[in-house]
Short mmCIF file of C-alpha atoms in Angstrom, two decimals:
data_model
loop_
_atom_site.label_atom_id
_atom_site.label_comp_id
_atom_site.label_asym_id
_atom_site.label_seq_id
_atom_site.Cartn_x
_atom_site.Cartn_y
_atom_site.Cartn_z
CA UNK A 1 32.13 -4.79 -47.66
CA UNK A 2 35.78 -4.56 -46.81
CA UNK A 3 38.15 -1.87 -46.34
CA UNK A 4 42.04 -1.21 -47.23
CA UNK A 5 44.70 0.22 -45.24
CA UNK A 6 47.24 1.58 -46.80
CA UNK A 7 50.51 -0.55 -46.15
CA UNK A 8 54.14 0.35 -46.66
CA UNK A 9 55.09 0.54 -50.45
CA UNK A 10 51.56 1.12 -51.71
CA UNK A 11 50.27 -2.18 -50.95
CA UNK A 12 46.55 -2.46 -49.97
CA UNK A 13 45.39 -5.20 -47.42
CA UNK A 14 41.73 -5.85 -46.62
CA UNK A 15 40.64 -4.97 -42.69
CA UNK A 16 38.07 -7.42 -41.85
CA UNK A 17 34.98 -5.06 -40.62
CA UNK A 18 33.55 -5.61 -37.31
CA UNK A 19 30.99 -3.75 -35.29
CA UNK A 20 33.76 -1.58 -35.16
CA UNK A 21 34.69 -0.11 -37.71
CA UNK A 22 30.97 -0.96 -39.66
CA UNK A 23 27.79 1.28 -38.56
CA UNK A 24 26.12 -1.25 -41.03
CA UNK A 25 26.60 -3.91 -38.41
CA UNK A 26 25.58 -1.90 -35.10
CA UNK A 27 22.05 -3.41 -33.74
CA UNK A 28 20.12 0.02 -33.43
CA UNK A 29 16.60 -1.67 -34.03
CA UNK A 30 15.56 -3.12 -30.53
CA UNK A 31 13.52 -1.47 -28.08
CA UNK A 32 15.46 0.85 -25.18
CA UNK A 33 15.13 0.11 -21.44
CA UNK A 34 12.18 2.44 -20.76
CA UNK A 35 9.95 0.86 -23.49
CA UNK A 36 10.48 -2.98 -22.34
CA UNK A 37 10.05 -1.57 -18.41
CA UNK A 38 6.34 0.08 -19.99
CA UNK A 39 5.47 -2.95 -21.43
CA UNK A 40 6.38 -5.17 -18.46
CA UNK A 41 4.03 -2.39 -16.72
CA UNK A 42 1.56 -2.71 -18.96
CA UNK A 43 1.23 -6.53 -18.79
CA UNK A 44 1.55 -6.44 -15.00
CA UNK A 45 -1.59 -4.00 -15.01
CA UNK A 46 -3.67 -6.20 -17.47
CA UNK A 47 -2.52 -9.11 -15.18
CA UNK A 48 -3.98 -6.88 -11.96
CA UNK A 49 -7.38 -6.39 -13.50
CA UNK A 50 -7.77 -10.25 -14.52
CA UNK A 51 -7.24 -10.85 -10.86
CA UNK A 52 -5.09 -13.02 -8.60
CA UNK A 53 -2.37 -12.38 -5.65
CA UNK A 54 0.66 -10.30 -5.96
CA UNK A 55 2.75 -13.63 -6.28
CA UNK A 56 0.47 -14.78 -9.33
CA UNK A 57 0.70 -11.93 -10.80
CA UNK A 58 4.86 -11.69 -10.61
CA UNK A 59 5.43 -14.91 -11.64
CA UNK A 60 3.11 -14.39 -14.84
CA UNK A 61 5.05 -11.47 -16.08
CA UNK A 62 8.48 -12.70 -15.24
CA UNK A 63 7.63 -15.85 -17.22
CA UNK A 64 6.05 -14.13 -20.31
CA UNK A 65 9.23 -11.17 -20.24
CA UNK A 66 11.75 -13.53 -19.29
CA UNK A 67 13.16 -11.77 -16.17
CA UNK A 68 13.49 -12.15 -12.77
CA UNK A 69 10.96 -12.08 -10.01
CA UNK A 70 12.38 -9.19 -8.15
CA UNK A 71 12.03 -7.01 -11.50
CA UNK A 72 8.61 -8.22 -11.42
CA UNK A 73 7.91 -7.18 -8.57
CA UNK A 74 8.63 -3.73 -9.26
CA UNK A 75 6.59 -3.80 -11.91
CA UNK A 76 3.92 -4.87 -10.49
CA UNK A 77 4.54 -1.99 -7.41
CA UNK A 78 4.80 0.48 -11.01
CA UNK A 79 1.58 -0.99 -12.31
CA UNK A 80 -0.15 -0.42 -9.07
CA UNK A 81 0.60 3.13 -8.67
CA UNK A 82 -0.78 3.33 -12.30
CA UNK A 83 -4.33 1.62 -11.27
CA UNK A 84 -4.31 4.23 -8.07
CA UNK A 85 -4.15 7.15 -10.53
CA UNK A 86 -6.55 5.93 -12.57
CA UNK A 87 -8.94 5.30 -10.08
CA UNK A 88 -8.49 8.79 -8.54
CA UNK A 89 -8.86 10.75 -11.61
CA UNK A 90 -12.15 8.55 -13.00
CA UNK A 91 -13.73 8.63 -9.43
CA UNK A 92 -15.82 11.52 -10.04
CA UNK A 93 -16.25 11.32 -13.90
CA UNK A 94 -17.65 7.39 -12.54
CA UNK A 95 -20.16 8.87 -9.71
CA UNK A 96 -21.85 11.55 -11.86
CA UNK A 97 -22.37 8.60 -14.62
CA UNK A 98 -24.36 6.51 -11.73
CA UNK A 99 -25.93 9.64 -10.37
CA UNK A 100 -27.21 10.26 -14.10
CA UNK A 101 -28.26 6.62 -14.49
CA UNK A 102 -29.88 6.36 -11.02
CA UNK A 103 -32.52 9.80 -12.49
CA UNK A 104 -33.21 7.85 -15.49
CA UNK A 105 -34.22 4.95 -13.63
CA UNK A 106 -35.94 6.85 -11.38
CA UNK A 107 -37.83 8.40 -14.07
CA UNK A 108 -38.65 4.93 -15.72
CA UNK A 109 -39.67 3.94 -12.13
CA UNK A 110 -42.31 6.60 -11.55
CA UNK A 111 -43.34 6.19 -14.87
CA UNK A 112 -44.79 2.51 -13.83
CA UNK A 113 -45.62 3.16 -10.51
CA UNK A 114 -42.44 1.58 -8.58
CA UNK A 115 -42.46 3.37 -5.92
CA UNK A 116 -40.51 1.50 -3.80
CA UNK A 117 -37.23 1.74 -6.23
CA UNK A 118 -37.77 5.31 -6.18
CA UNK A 119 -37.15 5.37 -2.75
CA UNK A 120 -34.22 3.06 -2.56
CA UNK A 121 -32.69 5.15 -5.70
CA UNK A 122 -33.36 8.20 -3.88
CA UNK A 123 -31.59 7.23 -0.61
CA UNK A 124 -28.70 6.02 -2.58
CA UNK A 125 -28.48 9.27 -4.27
CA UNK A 126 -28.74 11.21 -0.84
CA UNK A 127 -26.08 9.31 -0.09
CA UNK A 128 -23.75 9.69 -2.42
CA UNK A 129 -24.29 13.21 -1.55
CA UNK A 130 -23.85 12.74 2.07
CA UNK A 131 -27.54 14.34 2.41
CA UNK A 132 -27.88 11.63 5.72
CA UNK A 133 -23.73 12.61 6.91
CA UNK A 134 -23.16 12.60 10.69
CA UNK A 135 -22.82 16.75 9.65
CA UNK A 136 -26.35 17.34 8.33
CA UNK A 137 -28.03 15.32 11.24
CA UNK A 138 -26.24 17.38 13.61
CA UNK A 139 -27.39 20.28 11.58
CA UNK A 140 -30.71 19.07 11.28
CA UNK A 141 -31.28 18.12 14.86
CA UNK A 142 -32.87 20.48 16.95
CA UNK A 143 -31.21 22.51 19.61
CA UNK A 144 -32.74 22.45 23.48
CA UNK A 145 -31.20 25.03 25.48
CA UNK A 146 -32.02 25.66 29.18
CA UNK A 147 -31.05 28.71 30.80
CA UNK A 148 -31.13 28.94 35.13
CA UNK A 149 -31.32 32.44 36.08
CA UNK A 150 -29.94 32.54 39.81
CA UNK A 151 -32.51 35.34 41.25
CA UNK A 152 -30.95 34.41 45.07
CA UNK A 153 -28.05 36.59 44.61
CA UNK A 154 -30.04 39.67 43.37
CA UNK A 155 -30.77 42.67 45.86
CA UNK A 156 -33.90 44.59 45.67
CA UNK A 157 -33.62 47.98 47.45
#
């Protein structure tokens, strides 16, 4: 596609079109910033959970996006904070699904007679509860008190 100017005298001569003057020919299709950073993020988490040093881990995604080690770095500090959240928020949803397995086995482990995992189930359960804390002992312990009364100082009349 070309265009015309309009010259002097009514002659028309063709304008080359360049990014320009030609939306056709503006790149609008690639992904922005934020998306490659995410996906840099996302790699550098995946990376984190396969395991290996912070080093290994930097090098891998700044070889795979093409940037440099420093950006990698972030990412990998980005990717991090990610993996905190995520283990802060599943935390508890994770310790009621052991709690609920370690019943079930408990109840599969009376059912045959193993009395000894019932035991070791139970104390992990306590446990997780704190039922044995430094708090509870204290609690539970029992209190001696010893009282002097000081009968020297008292006058009889």
């Amino acid at each position: 596609m070309t265009l015309t100017v309009p010259e002097l005298e009514g002659q028309e001569v063709e304008k080359p079109t360049t990014v320009a003057n030609d939306e056709s020919k503006r790149w609008r299709g690639g992904k922005g910033e934020q998306a490659r950073i995410e996906e840099r993020v996302n790699a550098a988490y995946a990376y984190i959970l396969e395991g290996g040093t912070r080093r290994q881990v930097a090098e891998r995604v700044s070889s795979r996006f093409n940037c440099s080690v420093r950006t990698a770095h972030d990412d990998y500090t980005k990717a991090m904070v990610l993996l905190r959240e995520e283990q802060s928020a599943t935390r508890e949803d994770l310790l009621n699904q052991i709690q609920a397995l370690r019943l079930a086995t408990v109840t599969k482990a009376l059912r045959k007679g193993q009395l000894q995992t019932v035991a070791m189930l139970l104390k992990d359960m306590g446990a997780v509860i704190n039922e044995a804390g430094v708090e509870q002992q204290a609690a539970a312990a029992p209190q001696l008190s010893i009282t002097i009364d000081d009968r020297r100082n008292t006058s009889t009349n």
